[in-house]
Coordinates of C-alpha atoms in Angstrom, one line a residue:
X173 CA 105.9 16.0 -13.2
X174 CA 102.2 16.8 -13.9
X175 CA 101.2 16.1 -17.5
X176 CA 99.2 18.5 -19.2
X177 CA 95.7 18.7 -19.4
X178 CA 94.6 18.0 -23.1
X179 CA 92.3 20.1 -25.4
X180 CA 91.4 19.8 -28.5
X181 CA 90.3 22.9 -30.7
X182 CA 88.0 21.9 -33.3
X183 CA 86.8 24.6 -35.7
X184 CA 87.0 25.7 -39.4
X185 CA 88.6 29.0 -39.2
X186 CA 92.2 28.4 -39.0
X187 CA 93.0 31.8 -37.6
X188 CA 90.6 31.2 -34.8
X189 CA 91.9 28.1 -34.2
X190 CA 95.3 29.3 -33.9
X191 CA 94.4 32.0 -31.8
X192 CA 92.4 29.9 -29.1
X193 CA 95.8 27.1 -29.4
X194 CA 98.4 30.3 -28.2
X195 CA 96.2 31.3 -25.3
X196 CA 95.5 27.9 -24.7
X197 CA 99.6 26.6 -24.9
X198 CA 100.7 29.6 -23.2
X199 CA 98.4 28.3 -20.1
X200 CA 100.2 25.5 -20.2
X201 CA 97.6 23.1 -22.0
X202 CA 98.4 20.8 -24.5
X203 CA 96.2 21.4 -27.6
X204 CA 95.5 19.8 -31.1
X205 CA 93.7 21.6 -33.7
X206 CA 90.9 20.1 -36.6
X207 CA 89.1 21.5 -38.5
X208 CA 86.0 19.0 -39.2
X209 CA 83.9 16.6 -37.5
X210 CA 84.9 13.7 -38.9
X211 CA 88.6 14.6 -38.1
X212 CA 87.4 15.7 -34.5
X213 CA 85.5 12.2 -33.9
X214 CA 89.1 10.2 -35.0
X215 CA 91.4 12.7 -32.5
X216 CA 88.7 12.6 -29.6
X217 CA 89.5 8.5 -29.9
X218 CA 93.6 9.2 -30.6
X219 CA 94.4 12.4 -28.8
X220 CA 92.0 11.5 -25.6
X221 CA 91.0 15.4 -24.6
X222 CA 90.7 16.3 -21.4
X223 CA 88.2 18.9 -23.3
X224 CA 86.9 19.7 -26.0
X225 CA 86.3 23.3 -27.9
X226 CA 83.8 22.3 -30.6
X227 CA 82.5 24.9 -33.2
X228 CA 78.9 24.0 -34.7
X229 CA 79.1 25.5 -38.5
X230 CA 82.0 22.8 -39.2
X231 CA 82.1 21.1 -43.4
X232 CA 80.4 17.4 -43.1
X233 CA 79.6 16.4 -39.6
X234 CA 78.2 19.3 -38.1
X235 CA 79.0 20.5 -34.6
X236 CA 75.6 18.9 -32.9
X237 CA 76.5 15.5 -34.7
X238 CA 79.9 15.4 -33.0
X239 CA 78.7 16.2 -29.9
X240 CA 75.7 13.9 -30.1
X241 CA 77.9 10.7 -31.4
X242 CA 81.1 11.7 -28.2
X243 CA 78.4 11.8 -25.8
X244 CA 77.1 8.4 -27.0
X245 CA 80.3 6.6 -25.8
X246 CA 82.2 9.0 -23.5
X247 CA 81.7 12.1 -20.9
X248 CA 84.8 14.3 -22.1
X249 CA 83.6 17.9 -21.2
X250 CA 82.6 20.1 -24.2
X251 CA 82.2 23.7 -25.0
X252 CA 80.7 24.8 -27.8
X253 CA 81.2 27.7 -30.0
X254 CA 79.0 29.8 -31.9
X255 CA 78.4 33.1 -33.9
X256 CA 74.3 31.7 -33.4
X257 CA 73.6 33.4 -29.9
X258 CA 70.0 32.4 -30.0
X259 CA 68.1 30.6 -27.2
X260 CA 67.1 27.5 -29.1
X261 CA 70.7 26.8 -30.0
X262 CA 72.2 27.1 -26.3
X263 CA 69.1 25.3 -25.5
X264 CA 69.6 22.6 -28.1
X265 CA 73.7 22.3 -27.4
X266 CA 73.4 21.6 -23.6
X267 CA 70.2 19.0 -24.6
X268 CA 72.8 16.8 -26.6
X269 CA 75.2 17.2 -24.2
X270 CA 77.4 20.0 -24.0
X271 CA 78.7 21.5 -20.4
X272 CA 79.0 25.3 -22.0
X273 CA 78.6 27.2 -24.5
X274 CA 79.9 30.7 -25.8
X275 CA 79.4 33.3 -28.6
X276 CA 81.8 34.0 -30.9
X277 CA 83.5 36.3 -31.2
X278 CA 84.8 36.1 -27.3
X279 CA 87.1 37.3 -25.7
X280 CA 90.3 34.8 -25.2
X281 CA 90.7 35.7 -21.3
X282 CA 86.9 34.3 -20.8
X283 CA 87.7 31.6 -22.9
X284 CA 90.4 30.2 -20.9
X285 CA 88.5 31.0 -18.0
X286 CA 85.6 28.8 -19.4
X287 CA 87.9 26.2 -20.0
X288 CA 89.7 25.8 -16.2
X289 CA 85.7 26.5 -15.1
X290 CA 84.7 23.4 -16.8
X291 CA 87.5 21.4 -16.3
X292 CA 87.3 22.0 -12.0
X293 CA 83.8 21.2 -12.8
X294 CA 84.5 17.3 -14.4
X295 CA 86.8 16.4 -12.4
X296 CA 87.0 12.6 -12.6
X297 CA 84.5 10.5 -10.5
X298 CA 85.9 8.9 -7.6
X299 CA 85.2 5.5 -8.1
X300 CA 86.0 2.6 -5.6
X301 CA 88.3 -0.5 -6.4
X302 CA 85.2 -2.6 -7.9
X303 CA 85.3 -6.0 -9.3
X304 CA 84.9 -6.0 -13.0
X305 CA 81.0 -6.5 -14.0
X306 CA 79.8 -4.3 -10.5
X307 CA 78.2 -1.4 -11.8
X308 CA 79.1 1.3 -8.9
X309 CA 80.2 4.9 -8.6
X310 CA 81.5 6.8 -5.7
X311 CA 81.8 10.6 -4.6
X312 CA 82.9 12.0 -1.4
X313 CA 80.2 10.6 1.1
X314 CA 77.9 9.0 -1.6
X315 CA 78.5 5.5 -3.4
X316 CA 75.5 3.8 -5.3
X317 CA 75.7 0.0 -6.2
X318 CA 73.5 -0.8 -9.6
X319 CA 74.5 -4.5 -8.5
X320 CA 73.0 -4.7 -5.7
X321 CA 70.6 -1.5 -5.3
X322 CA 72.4 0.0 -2.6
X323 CA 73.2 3.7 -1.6
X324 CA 75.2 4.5 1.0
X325 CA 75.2 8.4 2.1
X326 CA 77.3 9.9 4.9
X327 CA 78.5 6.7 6.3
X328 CA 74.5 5.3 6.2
X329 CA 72.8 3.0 4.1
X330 CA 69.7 5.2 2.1
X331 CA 66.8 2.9 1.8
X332 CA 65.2 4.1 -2.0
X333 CA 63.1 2.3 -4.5
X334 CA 64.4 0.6 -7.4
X335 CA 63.1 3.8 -9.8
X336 CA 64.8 6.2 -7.6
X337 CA 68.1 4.5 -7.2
X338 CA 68.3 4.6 -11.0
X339 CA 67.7 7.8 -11.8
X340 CA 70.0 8.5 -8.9
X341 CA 72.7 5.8 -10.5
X342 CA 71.8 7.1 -14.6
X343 CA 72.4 10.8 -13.4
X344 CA 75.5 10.2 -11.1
X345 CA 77.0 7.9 -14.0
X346 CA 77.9 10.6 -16.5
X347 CA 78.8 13.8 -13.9
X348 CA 77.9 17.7 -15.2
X349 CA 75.8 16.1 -18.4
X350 CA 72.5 17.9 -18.7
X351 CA 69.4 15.5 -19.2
X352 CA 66.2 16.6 -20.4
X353 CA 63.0 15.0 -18.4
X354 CA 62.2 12.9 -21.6
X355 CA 65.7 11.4 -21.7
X356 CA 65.4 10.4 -18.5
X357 CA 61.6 9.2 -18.5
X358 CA 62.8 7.2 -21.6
X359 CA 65.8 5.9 -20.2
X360 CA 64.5 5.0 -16.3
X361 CA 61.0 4.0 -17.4
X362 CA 61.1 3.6 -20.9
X363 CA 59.5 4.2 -24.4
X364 CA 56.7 1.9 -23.6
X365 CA 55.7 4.1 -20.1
X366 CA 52.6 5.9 -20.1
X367 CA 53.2 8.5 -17.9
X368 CA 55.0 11.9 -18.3
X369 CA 57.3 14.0 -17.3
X370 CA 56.5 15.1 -13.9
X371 CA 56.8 11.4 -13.0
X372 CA 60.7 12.7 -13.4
X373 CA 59.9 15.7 -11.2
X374 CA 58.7 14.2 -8.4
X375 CA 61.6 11.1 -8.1
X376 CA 64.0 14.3 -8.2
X377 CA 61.8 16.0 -5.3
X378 CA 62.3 12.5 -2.8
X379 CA 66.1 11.7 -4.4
X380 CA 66.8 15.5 -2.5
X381 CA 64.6 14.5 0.3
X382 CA 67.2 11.5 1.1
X383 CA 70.5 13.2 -0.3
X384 CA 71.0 16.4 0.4
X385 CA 73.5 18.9 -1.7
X386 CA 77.3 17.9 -0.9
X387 CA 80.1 20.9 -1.3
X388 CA 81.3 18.3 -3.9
X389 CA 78.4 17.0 -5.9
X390 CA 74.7 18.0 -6.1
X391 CA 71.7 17.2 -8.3
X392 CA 71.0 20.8 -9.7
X393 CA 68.2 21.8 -11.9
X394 CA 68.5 23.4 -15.1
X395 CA 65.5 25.3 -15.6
X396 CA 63.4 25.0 -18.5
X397 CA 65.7 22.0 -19.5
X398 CA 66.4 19.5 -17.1
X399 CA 68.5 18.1 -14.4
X400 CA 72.2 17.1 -14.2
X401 CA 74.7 15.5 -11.1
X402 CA 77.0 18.2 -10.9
X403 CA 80.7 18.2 -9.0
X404 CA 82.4 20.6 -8.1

């Protein structure tokens, strides 16, 4: 028997809460509900979500914070929830790491919709039997090798420069996560590097030169954000 995919429903407004827990149950999903952030940082450790609905205007750690400190240690998929529908906040969510994000009030039909969406979308990687202390990910057709700074693609060895097999490597690593071009200046080149973002822009340009979109995986742009390794 299949067990049930786990989400947990964090949000303030216990009505809400309950609400988004029947549609959610009668789905056949397994949910928990809390209703602050330090509550939903101890049951995404404890109650290991297969997702997470996270509403920003929570009482002590605020929405951004939880999703900030989750995405520091873990890839769980996150949608967020908000009555703020501006720009900057959608903007600002998916920068720390969420994988959507929705205006409340919603309706519950798109809701659940979101949630099967997203979790199609994060599918686990599928990773190769690798010795412990090999850093490697696999996807259908694609495996790159940290260890060793390989990438095989399509059954052929890719030959790429060390930058470009770690972007390539950083992005793949955390599937459906939205980087900004700093984050990823910052963490491929570092602080100290003098140059700027478009540096980011053109490894991109040759990465999709050499690995072209899969029906399974892509690098996809998310205009006026970023870029992101996203599976399908």
């Amino acid at each position: 028997m299949t067990s049930k995919q786990k989400i947990l429903i964090v949000d303030d407004d216990a009505n809400i809460a309950e609400l988004i827990s029947l549609y959610l149950t009668k789905e056949c999903f397994d949910t928990r509900i809390v209703s602050d952030g330090e509550s939903a940082l101890l049951a995404h450790k404890s109650f290991q979500p297969d997702l997470i609905l996270l509403d920003l205007m929570l009482p002590g750690i605020d929405g951004y914070q939880v999703c900030r400190e989750i995405r520091a240690t873990s890839t769980t998929p996150i949608i967020m929830l908000s009555a703020k529908g501006e720009v900057f906040d959608k903007v600002l969510g998916l920068e720390l790491g969420a994988d959507d994000y929705m205006e409340k009030p919603f309706d519950s039909k798109e809701l659940v919709a979101r949630v099967k969406a997203v979790l199609r979308r994060c599918k686990p990687v599928v990773q190769e039997e690798i010795q412990p202390g090999i850093k490697a990910v696999s996807y259908p057709d694609l495996t790159v090798s940290l260890t060793n700074y390989s990438v095989t693609y399509m059954g052929k060895t890719v030959d790429m420069p060390p930058k470009e097999l770690e972007l390539l490597y950083f992005l793949a690593s955390s599937p459906n996560h939205v980087f900004t071009r700093e984050q990823l200046l910052d963490q491929i080149w570092g602080y100290e590097y003098m140059g700027d973002t478009r540096t980011v822009d053109v490894h991109i340009k040759r990465l999709r030169e050499k690995i072209k979109d899969h029906p399974h995986w892509k690098i996809a742009t998310i205009w006026g954000i970023g870029y992101k390794f996203e599976t399908r």
